[in-house]
Amino acid sequence: MRKTRVRFAPSPTGPLHMGGVRTALYNYLVAKKAGGDFILRIEDTDSHRFVPGAEEYIIESLRWCGIVPDEGLDASGRLAEVPDERNPHAPYRQSQRRGIYRKYAEQLVEAGCAYYAFDTAEELEKERAAAESAGQTFIYNAATRGTLRNSLNMDAAEVARLLEERTDWTVRFKMPVNTVVAMDDLIRGHIEVNTDTLDDKVLWKRADELPTYHLANIVDDHLMEITQVIRGEEWLPSLPLHYLLYAAFGWERPEFAHLPLLLKPVGNGKLSKRDGDKMGFPVFPLQWTAPDGQVSRGYREDGYFPDAFVNLLAMLGWNPGTEQEIFSMEELIQAFSLDKVGKSGAKFNPDKAKWFNKEYLRMRSDEELASLFMPILKENGVEAPEGTVREIVALIKERATFVSDFWNISWYLFKAPAEYVEKDAAKFWKPENVEMAHEALLNTESAEAMEEYIRGREWPIGKVMNCIRLALTGSSSGLAIADIMRFIGREEVLNRFHRAEERL
Ligand code: GLU
């Protein structure tokens, strides 16, 4: 049996969508479960779609998620460019492998599975326009290739001359006529497609001496000994061509798994950045600043923990078959299998995403959370001893979804309110309540004693307590009064109460 080798092969055309991270994750889980290799390869043969910074973004996103490639990165964490023991197939950037592909394209021509095409862009445009005006779509395939400018319709001398003289020719795959391609997908099952619905795809271009995605992808998967291709559903239409390419080369084919799409939270269709902007959630792992300066939010910058993000991604399309929802990476590696990945799209639920982060926040130690809260306190001009911050974090972490919520939940433990919520004041700051609260505060030493005092007199406990809370926090909501009093101390309680008496 061949060693399991899978790859994540993104194109650096922009920031990695969360669906792309999920693809990387599922590949990683399959590799680790089988004790195999996870390879990172950058597919950048389409120079028109290249976006500066995208490759670094992809690498940083994987690093943040803890998805560590076995192959593809050098010791400094950049894409490996020279082969060594760890990276025997370097370079892993296809534009740097350009010298490899031409001979494979020519091999297919020699075998009669591909041909040289000399049609200029203008000529093809004319064909398209003519077909369109006749109410049809132009397809370069068996129906049309006989009348087009290619090596199938020319003598050898003419072909040789054009190959020499022209620099804009391509190699096209010669799609077989009326043939059923029978395919098996690990997720979608058996699929059959008739080749008459397909076109003669360009495989290699003389103009930039680069392969197209299809050729580069197949050649590299073969050379890198990939055993399973796990990728997004949008690549399913390419599968018949890929099957035929493997057959044409006479190479052993990897297995294929096409992952279901991530769908919008409401309605139908693919989850897009616009849905995120509209509903206020990120669709990218990390914040991204586009070349035009536009900033897109990221899970990391929004305050998600990487392990929470990985967990929520894992559950988008995969079902462990049990009630368990919280999985560490190690547990995912143990539990994951492609046969539990669904065929239909996975609806993204932003509230569920938050739920995951809340769960992960609760699982963090008070020490760690305190160390994350300290810099936020500093930003707000608060210096507090680490031990106190730890105690406060322990008290409030159940109420928070993100560490950034801590301040909103607990600021009044660090400073007195500067103002009071008008509507709460109108409701609770009544002379009779203030009088009772005042007496209770002055005559007791602790919150417990104070409560007892109020009850003993059969005063309305809710009204009196809310009156005190208003003085301490500026509103009628917040942490338990006993906790607030314990943290700020009796003296500060009395100070705040007197301040409220003066101001309200
Ligand atoms: N370069 C393709 C992408 O951007 C890879 C598809 C595949 O995995 O074959 O997704």
Short mmCIF file of C-alpha atoms and ligand atoms in Angstrom, two decimals:
data_model
loop_
_atom_site.label_atom_id
_atom_site.label_comp_id
_atom_site.label_asym_id
_atom_site.label_seq_id
_atom_site.Cartn_x
_atom_site.Cartn_y
_atom_site.Cartn_z
CA MET A 1 0.00 0.00 0.00
CA ARG A 2 1.22 3.48 -0.84
CA LYS A 3 1.86 5.91 1.99
CA THR A 4 -1.00 8.37 2.31
CA ARG A 5 0.02 11.69 0.79
CA VAL A 6 -2.42 14.54 0.41
CA ARG A 7 -1.92 18.12 -0.59
CA PHE A 8 -3.47 21.52 -0.18
CA ALA A 9 -2.93 23.38 -3.43
CA PRO A 10 -4.34 26.89 -3.21
CA SER A 11 -3.88 29.57 -5.84
CA PRO A 12 -2.57 32.87 -4.47
CA THR A 13 -5.46 34.89 -5.87
CA GLY A 14 -6.46 36.62 -2.63
CA PRO A 15 -7.06 35.80 1.02
CA LEU A 16 -7.96 32.23 1.82
CA HIS A 17 -11.71 31.86 2.34
CA MET A 18 -12.75 29.87 5.43
CA GLY A 19 -13.90 27.14 3.01
CA GLY A 20 -10.32 26.93 1.80
CA VAL A 21 -9.06 26.55 5.36
CA ARG A 22 -11.59 23.75 5.86
CA THR A 23 -10.20 22.00 2.76
CA ALA A 24 -6.70 22.30 4.19
CA LEU A 25 -7.92 21.01 7.56
CA TYR A 26 -9.68 17.94 6.14
CA ASN A 27 -6.57 17.11 4.11
CA TYR A 28 -4.43 17.49 7.21
CA LEU A 29 -6.73 15.28 9.30
CA VAL A 30 -6.75 12.54 6.67
CA ALA A 31 -2.95 12.65 6.45
CA LYS A 32 -2.37 12.61 10.21
CA LYS A 33 -4.90 9.88 10.87
CA ALA A 34 -3.16 7.64 8.33
CA GLY A 35 0.32 8.59 9.55
CA GLY A 36 0.89 10.15 6.13
CA ASP A 37 2.08 13.44 4.72
CA PHE A 38 0.33 16.75 4.20
CA ILE A 39 1.90 18.81 1.44
CA LEU A 40 1.48 22.50 0.70
CA ARG A 41 1.80 23.50 -2.94
CA ILE A 42 1.11 26.91 -4.42
CA GLU A 43 -0.64 26.85 -7.78
CA ASP A 44 0.26 30.19 -9.31
CA THR A 45 0.36 29.42 -13.03
CA ASP A 46 -2.33 31.98 -13.80
CA SER A 47 -0.29 35.16 -13.56
CA HIS A 48 -3.33 37.36 -14.31
CA ARG A 49 -4.93 36.33 -11.05
CA PHE A 50 -1.84 36.61 -8.87
CA VAL A 51 -2.32 38.84 -5.83
CA PRO A 52 0.74 40.06 -3.89
CA GLY A 53 0.75 38.91 -0.29
CA ALA A 54 -1.73 36.08 -0.84
CA GLU A 55 0.87 33.32 -0.51
CA GLU A 56 2.15 34.73 2.79
CA TYR A 57 -1.44 35.04 3.93
CA ILE A 58 -2.12 31.37 3.16
CA ILE A 59 0.97 30.24 5.04
CA GLU A 60 0.19 32.44 8.05
CA SER A 61 -3.41 31.23 8.13
CA LEU A 62 -2.34 27.58 8.26
CA ARG A 63 0.20 28.41 10.94
CA TRP A 64 -2.40 30.19 13.06
CA CYS A 65 -4.72 27.17 12.79
CA GLY A 66 -1.98 24.71 13.72
CA ILE A 67 -2.20 22.96 10.35
CA VAL A 68 1.46 22.17 9.85
CA PRO A 69 2.62 20.94 6.44
CA ASP A 70 5.02 17.99 6.41
CA GLU A 71 6.31 19.21 3.10
CA GLY A 72 6.34 22.53 1.31
CA LEU A 73 7.84 24.94 3.84
CA ASP A 74 11.50 25.56 4.57
CA ALA A 75 13.07 26.04 8.00
CA SER A 76 12.13 29.71 8.05
CA GLY A 77 8.50 28.90 7.30
CA ARG A 78 8.49 30.12 3.70
CA LEU A 79 7.63 28.06 0.66
CA ALA A 80 10.55 25.72 0.00
CA GLU A 81 12.45 26.54 -3.18
CA VAL A 82 15.31 24.03 -3.12
CA PRO A 83 14.98 20.31 -2.57
CA ASP A 84 16.28 18.84 0.66
CA GLU A 85 15.48 15.88 2.85
CA ARG A 86 12.28 17.36 4.18
CA ASN A 87 11.21 18.89 0.89
CA PRO A 88 12.32 16.47 -1.83
CA HIS A 89 9.91 17.88 -4.41
CA ALA A 90 10.88 21.56 -4.04
CA PRO A 91 10.15 24.04 -5.44
CA TYR A 92 6.52 23.88 -4.34
CA ARG A 93 5.53 27.01 -6.21
CA GLN A 94 4.36 26.01 -9.69
CA SER A 95 5.69 29.14 -11.41
CA GLN A 96 9.15 27.98 -10.30
CA ARG A 97 8.52 24.52 -11.74
CA ARG A 98 7.73 25.85 -15.22
CA GLY A 99 10.55 23.90 -16.85
CA ILE A 100 8.92 20.62 -15.85
CA TYR A 101 5.63 20.75 -17.68
CA ARG A 102 6.38 21.28 -21.38
CA LYS A 103 7.71 17.79 -21.93
CA TYR A 104 4.55 16.29 -20.44
CA ALA A 105 2.40 18.38 -22.78
CA GLU A 106 4.49 17.21 -25.72
CA GLN A 107 4.29 13.63 -24.53
CA LEU A 108 0.50 13.85 -24.81
CA VAL A 109 0.75 15.29 -28.34
CA GLU A 110 3.01 12.43 -29.39
CA ALA A 111 0.60 9.92 -27.90
CA GLY A 112 -2.25 11.47 -29.92
CA CYS A 113 -4.06 12.68 -26.79
CA ALA A 114 -3.37 16.37 -27.38
CA TYR A 115 -2.55 18.72 -30.28
CA TYR A 116 -1.06 22.10 -31.06
CA ALA A 117 -3.54 24.90 -31.59
CA PHE A 118 -2.59 28.04 -33.51
CA ASP A 119 -5.85 29.96 -33.41
CA THR A 120 -5.25 33.54 -32.39
CA ALA A 121 -7.29 35.19 -29.66
CA GLU A 122 -9.07 37.26 -32.34
CA GLU A 123 -9.94 34.19 -34.40
CA LEU A 124 -11.44 32.47 -31.36
CA GLU A 125 -13.33 35.61 -30.48
CA LYS A 126 -14.83 35.64 -33.98
CA GLU A 127 -15.92 32.01 -33.62
CA ARG A 128 -17.56 32.86 -30.31
CA ALA A 129 -19.38 35.85 -31.73
CA ALA A 130 -20.59 33.86 -34.76
CA ALA A 131 -21.90 31.05 -32.56
CA GLU A 132 -23.58 33.53 -30.28
CA SER A 133 -25.39 35.31 -33.10
CA ALA A 134 -26.70 31.89 -34.17
CA GLY A 135 -27.98 31.39 -30.63
CA GLN A 136 -25.29 28.87 -29.74
CA THR A 137 -22.17 28.68 -27.60
CA PHE A 138 -18.82 28.02 -29.15
CA ILE A 139 -16.99 24.97 -27.79
CA TYR A 140 -13.54 23.92 -28.95
CA ASN A 141 -14.09 20.18 -29.28
CA ALA A 142 -14.65 17.34 -31.75
CA ALA A 143 -17.54 19.21 -33.38
CA THR A 144 -15.44 22.27 -34.23
CA ARG A 145 -11.77 21.33 -34.07
CA GLY A 146 -11.79 20.04 -37.67
CA THR A 147 -12.33 23.54 -39.02
CA LEU A 148 -9.98 25.36 -36.66
CA ARG A 149 -6.27 26.14 -36.94
CA ASN A 150 -4.54 23.24 -35.24
CA SER A 151 -2.05 20.48 -35.87
CA LEU A 152 -4.84 17.96 -36.51
CA ASN A 153 -5.64 19.79 -39.75
CA MET A 154 -2.13 20.61 -40.99
CA ASP A 155 0.80 18.77 -42.43
CA ALA A 156 3.86 18.20 -40.32
CA ALA A 157 6.02 20.78 -42.08
CA GLU A 158 3.45 23.51 -41.54
CA VAL A 159 3.11 22.57 -37.86
CA ALA A 160 6.88 22.62 -37.41
CA ARG A 161 7.09 26.03 -39.08
CA LEU A 162 4.34 27.55 -36.93
CA LEU A 163 5.78 26.10 -33.72
CA GLU A 164 9.03 27.79 -34.62
CA GLU A 165 7.68 31.12 -35.85
CA ARG A 166 4.77 31.80 -33.58
CA THR A 167 4.89 32.41 -29.85
CA ASP A 168 1.19 32.29 -29.12
CA TRP A 169 0.31 28.65 -29.73
CA THR A 170 -1.12 26.30 -27.14
CA VAL A 171 -1.39 22.60 -26.50
CA ARG A 172 -4.98 21.43 -26.19
CA PHE A 173 -6.31 18.16 -24.85
CA LYS A 174 -8.05 16.09 -27.53
CA MET A 175 -11.28 15.20 -25.81
CA PRO A 176 -12.45 11.76 -26.98
CA VAL A 177 -15.75 11.63 -28.90
CA ASN A 178 -18.93 10.33 -27.28
CA THR A 179 -17.20 8.46 -24.48
CA VAL A 180 -18.59 7.93 -21.01
CA VAL A 181 -16.11 8.74 -18.26
CA ALA A 182 -17.02 6.69 -15.20
CA MET A 183 -15.68 8.17 -11.99
CA ASP A 184 -15.77 7.43 -8.30
CA ASP A 185 -15.68 10.09 -5.66
CA LEU A 186 -15.15 9.24 -1.99
CA ILE A 187 -17.97 11.60 -1.02
CA ARG A 188 -20.24 11.81 -4.03
CA GLY A 189 -20.06 8.18 -5.11
CA HIS A 190 -20.24 7.05 -8.72
CA ILE A 191 -20.49 9.71 -11.41
CA GLU A 192 -20.67 9.38 -15.20
CA VAL A 193 -20.13 12.11 -17.75
CA ASN A 194 -20.23 11.96 -21.55
CA THR A 195 -17.20 13.61 -23.14
CA ASP A 196 -19.37 15.33 -25.75
CA THR A 197 -20.35 17.85 -23.07
CA LEU A 198 -16.68 18.76 -22.50
CA ASP A 199 -14.19 20.91 -24.39
CA ASP A 200 -10.59 20.62 -25.54
CA LYS A 201 -8.99 22.43 -22.62
CA VAL A 202 -5.71 24.28 -23.07
CA LEU A 203 -2.96 22.44 -21.21
CA TRP A 204 0.12 24.50 -21.98
CA LYS A 205 0.75 27.96 -23.39
CA ARG A 206 3.76 28.95 -25.44
CA ALA A 207 3.14 32.64 -24.69
CA ASP A 208 4.25 32.40 -21.05
CA GLU A 209 5.66 28.87 -21.27
CA LEU A 210 3.35 27.86 -18.48
CA PRO A 211 0.93 25.01 -18.03
CA THR A 212 -2.69 25.69 -17.17
CA TYR A 213 -4.10 24.53 -13.85
CA HIS A 214 -5.20 21.13 -15.22
CA LEU A 215 -1.84 19.99 -16.54
CA ALA A 216 0.23 21.40 -13.69
CA ASN A 217 -2.13 19.90 -11.13
CA ILE A 218 -2.03 16.39 -12.59
CA VAL A 219 1.71 16.40 -13.27
CA ASP A 220 2.52 17.64 -9.77
CA ASP A 221 0.10 15.30 -8.03
CA HIS A 222 1.79 12.47 -9.91
CA LEU A 223 5.35 13.61 -9.23
CA MET A 224 4.55 14.32 -5.58
CA GLU A 225 2.95 10.87 -5.24
CA ILE A 226 -0.37 12.17 -4.04
CA THR A 227 -2.73 9.36 -3.04
CA GLN A 228 -5.89 11.35 -2.28
CA VAL A 229 -7.07 14.59 -3.80
CA ILE A 230 -9.43 16.32 -1.38
CA ARG A 231 -10.75 19.63 -2.65
CA GLY A 232 -13.79 21.85 -2.98
CA GLU A 233 -16.86 20.87 -4.96
CA GLU A 234 -16.14 23.63 -7.49
CA TRP A 235 -13.49 21.33 -8.97
CA LEU A 236 -15.89 18.47 -9.67
CA PRO A 237 -16.50 19.60 -13.29
CA SER A 238 -12.73 19.20 -13.89
CA LEU A 239 -12.74 15.61 -12.70
CA PRO A 240 -13.52 13.93 -16.07
CA LEU A 241 -10.61 15.75 -17.69
CA HIS A 242 -8.36 14.78 -14.80
CA TYR A 243 -9.41 11.14 -15.12
CA LEU A 244 -8.67 11.27 -18.85
CA LEU A 245 -5.30 12.93 -18.26
CA TYR A 246 -4.23 10.20 -15.85
CA ALA A 247 -5.30 7.59 -18.42
CA ALA A 248 -3.48 9.42 -21.22
CA PHE A 249 -0.26 9.48 -19.22
CA GLY A 250 -0.76 5.91 -18.07
CA TRP A 251 -0.30 6.99 -14.44
CA GLU A 252 -1.89 5.58 -11.33
CA ARG A 253 -4.77 7.84 -10.35
CA PRO A 254 -5.21 9.17 -6.82
CA GLU A 255 -8.59 8.84 -5.13
CA PHE A 256 -10.79 11.92 -5.25
CA ALA A 257 -13.04 13.55 -2.68
CA HIS A 258 -14.99 16.72 -3.47
CA LEU A 259 -16.11 18.58 -0.36
CA PRO A 260 -19.55 20.17 -0.13
CA LEU A 261 -19.78 23.94 -0.32
CA LEU A 262 -20.17 26.23 2.67
CA LEU A 263 -23.56 27.89 2.31
CA LYS A 264 -24.96 31.25 3.37
CA PRO A 265 -26.59 31.41 6.84
CA VAL A 266 -29.91 32.29 5.22
CA GLY A 267 -31.21 31.46 1.77
CA ASN A 268 -29.22 29.48 -0.74
CA GLY A 269 -25.88 29.79 -2.37
CA LYS A 270 -22.23 29.87 -1.54
CA LEU A 271 -21.06 31.67 1.59
CA SER A 272 -19.52 34.90 0.36
CA LYS A 273 -17.68 37.84 1.83
CA ARG A 274 -20.77 39.92 1.19
CA ASP A 275 -22.80 37.70 3.55
CA GLY A 276 -20.16 38.30 6.21
CA ASP A 277 -20.20 42.06 5.72
CA LYS A 278 -23.99 42.10 5.75
CA MET A 279 -24.44 39.96 8.84
CA GLY A 280 -21.32 40.99 10.71
CA PHE A 281 -19.07 37.93 10.74
CA PRO A 282 -15.72 37.20 9.10
CA VAL A 283 -15.30 34.75 6.20
CA PHE A 284 -11.51 34.91 6.30
CA PRO A 285 -9.25 33.39 8.95
CA LEU A 286 -7.11 36.53 9.28
CA GLN A 287 -7.75 40.16 8.58
CA TRP A 288 -6.83 41.01 5.00
CA THR A 289 -5.97 44.33 3.46
CA ALA A 290 -6.55 44.19 -0.28
CA PRO A 291 -4.15 45.94 -2.68
CA ASP A 292 -6.79 48.70 -3.02
CA GLY A 293 -6.69 49.26 0.75
CA GLN A 294 -10.02 47.60 1.54
CA VAL A 295 -9.90 45.74 4.83
CA SER A 296 -11.77 42.47 5.42
CA ARG A 297 -12.22 41.21 8.91
CA GLY A 298 -10.66 37.97 10.11
CA TYR A 299 -11.51 35.41 12.80
CA ARG A 300 -8.18 36.02 14.50
CA GLU A 301 -8.64 39.78 14.77
CA ASP A 302 -12.28 39.32 15.78
CA GLY A 303 -11.03 37.49 18.85
CA TYR A 304 -11.59 33.85 17.98
CA PHE A 305 -9.22 31.29 19.43
CA PRO A 306 -7.53 29.26 16.70
CA ASP A 307 -8.62 25.95 18.22
CA ALA A 308 -12.23 27.16 18.37
CA PHE A 309 -12.01 28.20 14.72
CA VAL A 310 -10.56 24.82 13.72
CA ASN A 311 -13.28 23.02 15.68
CA LEU A 312 -16.11 25.00 14.12
CA LEU A 313 -14.67 24.49 10.64
CA ALA A 314 -14.36 20.75 11.19
CA MET A 315 -18.06 20.55 12.00
CA LEU A 316 -19.07 22.34 8.78
CA GLY A 317 -19.76 19.34 6.59
CA TRP A 318 -18.43 16.55 8.78
CA ASN A 319 -20.50 14.72 11.34
CA PRO A 320 -18.79 12.52 13.93
CA GLY A 321 -21.92 10.39 14.24
CA THR A 322 -22.16 11.18 17.98
CA GLU A 323 -23.36 14.10 20.06
CA GLN A 324 -19.83 15.31 20.68
CA GLU A 325 -19.18 18.81 19.35
CA ILE A 326 -15.99 19.91 21.08
CA PHE A 327 -12.89 18.34 19.55
CA SER A 328 -9.24 19.19 20.00
CA MET A 329 -7.03 18.76 16.95
CA GLU A 330 -5.82 15.43 18.35
CA GLU A 331 -9.40 14.25 18.82
CA LEU A 332 -10.31 15.38 15.32
CA ILE A 333 -7.42 13.38 13.90
CA GLN A 334 -8.71 10.29 15.70
CA ALA A 335 -12.38 10.77 14.84
CA PHE A 336 -12.29 12.20 11.34
CA SER A 337 -13.11 10.24 8.22
CA LEU A 338 -14.25 11.30 4.77
CA ASP A 339 -17.15 8.85 4.77
CA LYS A 340 -18.82 11.03 7.39
CA VAL A 341 -18.60 14.12 5.21
CA GLY A 342 -22.01 14.97 3.77
CA LYS A 343 -22.83 15.42 0.10
CA SER A 344 -24.95 18.51 0.52
CA GLY A 345 -23.70 21.99 1.35
CA ALA A 346 -23.07 22.95 4.97
CA LYS A 347 -24.98 26.01 6.14
CA PHE A 348 -22.80 28.37 8.11
CA ASN A 349 -24.32 29.60 11.34
CA PRO A 350 -22.52 32.65 12.80
CA ASP A 351 -24.19 32.19 16.21
CA LYS A 352 -22.88 28.66 16.40
CA ALA A 353 -19.42 29.97 15.53
CA LYS A 354 -19.63 32.29 18.55
CA TRP A 355 -20.88 29.43 20.69
CA PHE A 356 -17.71 27.50 19.90
CA ASN A 357 -15.55 30.42 20.96
CA LYS A 358 -17.52 30.82 24.18
CA GLU A 359 -16.94 27.15 24.97
CA TYR A 360 -13.23 27.45 24.26
CA LEU A 361 -12.98 30.59 26.36
CA ARG A 362 -14.53 28.75 29.31
CA MET A 363 -12.00 25.96 28.90
CA ARG A 364 -9.04 28.36 29.06
CA SER A 365 -7.24 28.66 32.41
CA ASP A 366 -7.73 31.80 34.49
CA GLU A 367 -3.99 32.41 34.19
CA GLU A 368 -4.09 32.47 30.42
CA LEU A 369 -7.22 34.60 30.29
CA ALA A 370 -5.75 37.04 32.80
CA SER A 371 -2.63 37.41 30.69
CA LEU A 372 -4.84 38.19 27.68
CA PHE A 373 -6.92 40.67 29.69
CA MET A 374 -3.96 42.57 31.19
CA PRO A 375 -3.04 44.45 27.98
CA ILE A 376 -6.70 45.42 27.49
CA LEU A 377 -6.77 46.83 31.01
CA LYS A 378 -3.64 48.77 30.27
CA GLU A 379 -5.21 50.22 27.11
CA ASN A 380 -8.02 51.43 29.34
CA GLY A 381 -5.59 53.05 31.72
CA VAL A 382 -5.97 50.47 34.47
CA GLU A 383 -3.10 48.94 36.43
CA ALA A 384 -4.18 45.93 38.47
CA PRO A 385 -2.22 43.15 40.16
CA GLU A 386 -2.20 39.92 38.17
CA GLY A 387 -3.75 37.97 41.06
CA THR A 388 -6.76 40.27 41.20
CA VAL A 389 -7.20 40.11 37.43
CA ARG A 390 -7.14 36.33 37.64
CA GLU A 391 -9.89 36.35 40.27
CA ILE A 392 -11.97 38.73 38.21
CA VAL A 393 -11.53 36.63 35.10
CA ALA A 394 -12.68 33.55 37.02
CA LEU A 395 -15.78 35.48 38.01
CA ILE A 396 -16.70 36.80 34.58
CA LYS A 397 -15.53 34.25 32.05
CA GLU A 398 -18.88 32.45 31.95
CA ARG A 399 -20.48 35.64 30.68
CA ALA A 400 -18.01 36.29 27.86
CA THR A 401 -17.75 35.05 24.27
CA PHE A 402 -14.49 36.84 23.51
CA VAL A 403 -11.68 38.13 25.71
CA SER A 404 -12.58 41.55 24.35
CA ASP A 405 -15.92 41.25 26.21
CA PHE A 406 -14.14 41.22 29.57
CA TRP A 407 -13.79 44.97 29.79
CA ASN A 408 -17.47 45.65 29.08
CA ILE A 409 -18.46 43.10 31.67
CA SER A 410 -16.15 44.25 34.43
CA TRP A 411 -14.91 47.82 33.93
CA TYR A 412 -16.72 49.06 37.07
CA LEU A 413 -14.56 46.78 39.18
CA PHE A 414 -11.68 49.05 38.17
CA LYS A 415 -13.20 52.52 38.12
CA ALA A 416 -16.27 54.38 39.31
CA PRO A 417 -19.06 55.09 36.84
CA ALA A 418 -18.84 58.55 35.28
CA GLU A 419 -22.52 58.58 34.45
CA TYR A 420 -25.72 56.71 35.19
CA VAL A 421 -28.18 55.12 32.77
CA GLU A 422 -31.04 57.59 32.78
CA LYS A 423 -33.87 55.12 32.55
CA ASP A 424 -32.43 52.92 35.33
CA ALA A 425 -31.92 55.96 37.53
CA ALA A 426 -35.50 57.09 36.97
CA LYS A 427 -36.70 53.64 37.96
CA PHE A 428 -34.53 52.86 40.99
CA TRP A 429 -33.09 56.09 42.41
CA LYS A 430 -36.18 56.94 44.48
CA PRO A 431 -35.80 58.85 47.80
CA GLU A 432 -37.26 56.02 49.90
CA ASN A 433 -34.98 53.41 48.27
CA VAL A 434 -31.94 55.66 48.65
CA GLU A 435 -32.70 56.14 52.31
CA MET A 436 -33.02 52.41 53.01
CA ALA A 437 -29.89 51.63 50.96
CA HIS A 438 -27.94 54.27 52.82
CA GLU A 439 -28.94 52.95 56.21
CA ALA A 440 -28.18 49.34 55.24
CA LEU A 441 -24.75 50.26 53.84
CA LEU A 442 -23.75 52.28 56.87
CA ASN A 443 -24.84 49.67 59.38
CA THR A 444 -23.22 46.59 57.87
CA GLU A 445 -19.72 45.46 56.99
CA SER A 446 -20.41 42.93 54.24
CA ALA A 447 -22.82 42.32 51.41
CA GLU A 448 -24.23 39.28 53.20
CA ALA A 449 -24.83 41.20 56.38
CA MET A 450 -26.39 44.00 54.39
CA GLU A 451 -28.81 41.66 52.70
CA GLU A 452 -29.79 40.22 56.03
CA TYR A 453 -30.30 43.71 57.41
CA ILE A 454 -32.63 44.60 54.54
CA ARG A 455 -34.58 41.36 54.80
CA GLY A 456 -34.84 41.70 58.55
CA ARG A 457 -36.65 44.96 58.09
CA GLU A 458 -38.82 43.54 55.35
CA TRP A 459 -37.68 46.22 52.96
CA PRO A 460 -38.14 45.58 49.21
CA ILE A 461 -34.81 43.84 48.57
CA GLY A 462 -34.87 44.16 44.77
CA LYS A 463 -35.47 47.89 44.83
CA VAL A 464 -32.84 48.58 47.46
CA MET A 465 -30.23 46.38 45.80
CA ASN A 466 -30.80 47.94 42.39
CA CYS A 467 -30.42 51.33 43.94
CA ILE A 468 -27.00 50.28 45.30
CA ARG A 469 -26.07 48.64 42.03
CA LEU A 470 -26.86 51.86 40.17
CA ALA A 471 -24.47 53.75 42.41
CA LEU A 472 -21.73 51.14 41.95
CA THR A 473 -22.00 50.41 38.22
CA GLY A 474 -24.02 53.23 36.69
CA SER A 475 -26.82 50.89 35.65
CA SER A 476 -29.15 48.27 37.04
CA SER A 477 -27.40 45.32 35.38
CA GLY A 478 -24.10 43.63 36.03
CA LEU A 479 -22.35 41.20 38.32
CA ALA A 480 -23.69 40.13 41.71
CA ILE A 481 -23.52 42.97 44.23
CA ALA A 482 -21.66 40.82 46.72
CA ASP A 483 -18.93 40.21 44.12
CA ILE A 484 -18.69 43.87 43.20
CA MET A 485 -18.46 44.87 46.85
CA ARG A 486 -15.82 42.27 47.55
CA PHE A 487 -13.59 43.56 44.73
CA ILE A 488 -13.90 47.28 45.24
CA GLY A 489 -14.04 47.22 49.06
CA ARG A 490 -16.36 48.87 51.56
CA GLU A 491 -14.75 52.25 51.39
CA GLU A 492 -15.12 52.54 47.63
CA VAL A 493 -18.72 51.31 47.91
CA LEU A 494 -19.51 54.16 50.28
CA ASN A 495 -17.62 56.66 48.09
CA ARG A 496 -19.58 55.64 45.03
CA PHE A 497 -22.84 55.77 46.92
CA HIS A 498 -22.13 59.29 48.13
CA ARG A 499 -21.13 60.36 44.65
CA ALA A 500 -24.42 59.04 43.31
CA GLU A 501 -26.28 60.91 46.05
CA GLU A 502 -24.58 64.11 44.97
CA ARG A 503 -25.16 63.61 41.28
CA LEU A 504 -28.56 62.05 41.01
N1 GLU B 1 -5.36 25.49 -7.31
C1 GLU B 1 -6.65 24.96 -7.06
C2 GLU B 1 -7.36 25.87 -6.07
O1 GLU B 1 -7.07 27.02 -6.06
C3 GLU B 1 -6.49 23.56 -6.51
C4 GLU B 1 -7.63 22.64 -6.78
C5 GLU B 1 -7.20 21.22 -6.45
O2 GLU B 1 -7.02 20.97 -5.26
O3 GLU B 1 -7.01 20.44 -7.35
O4 GLU B 1 -8.22 25.52 -5.31
#
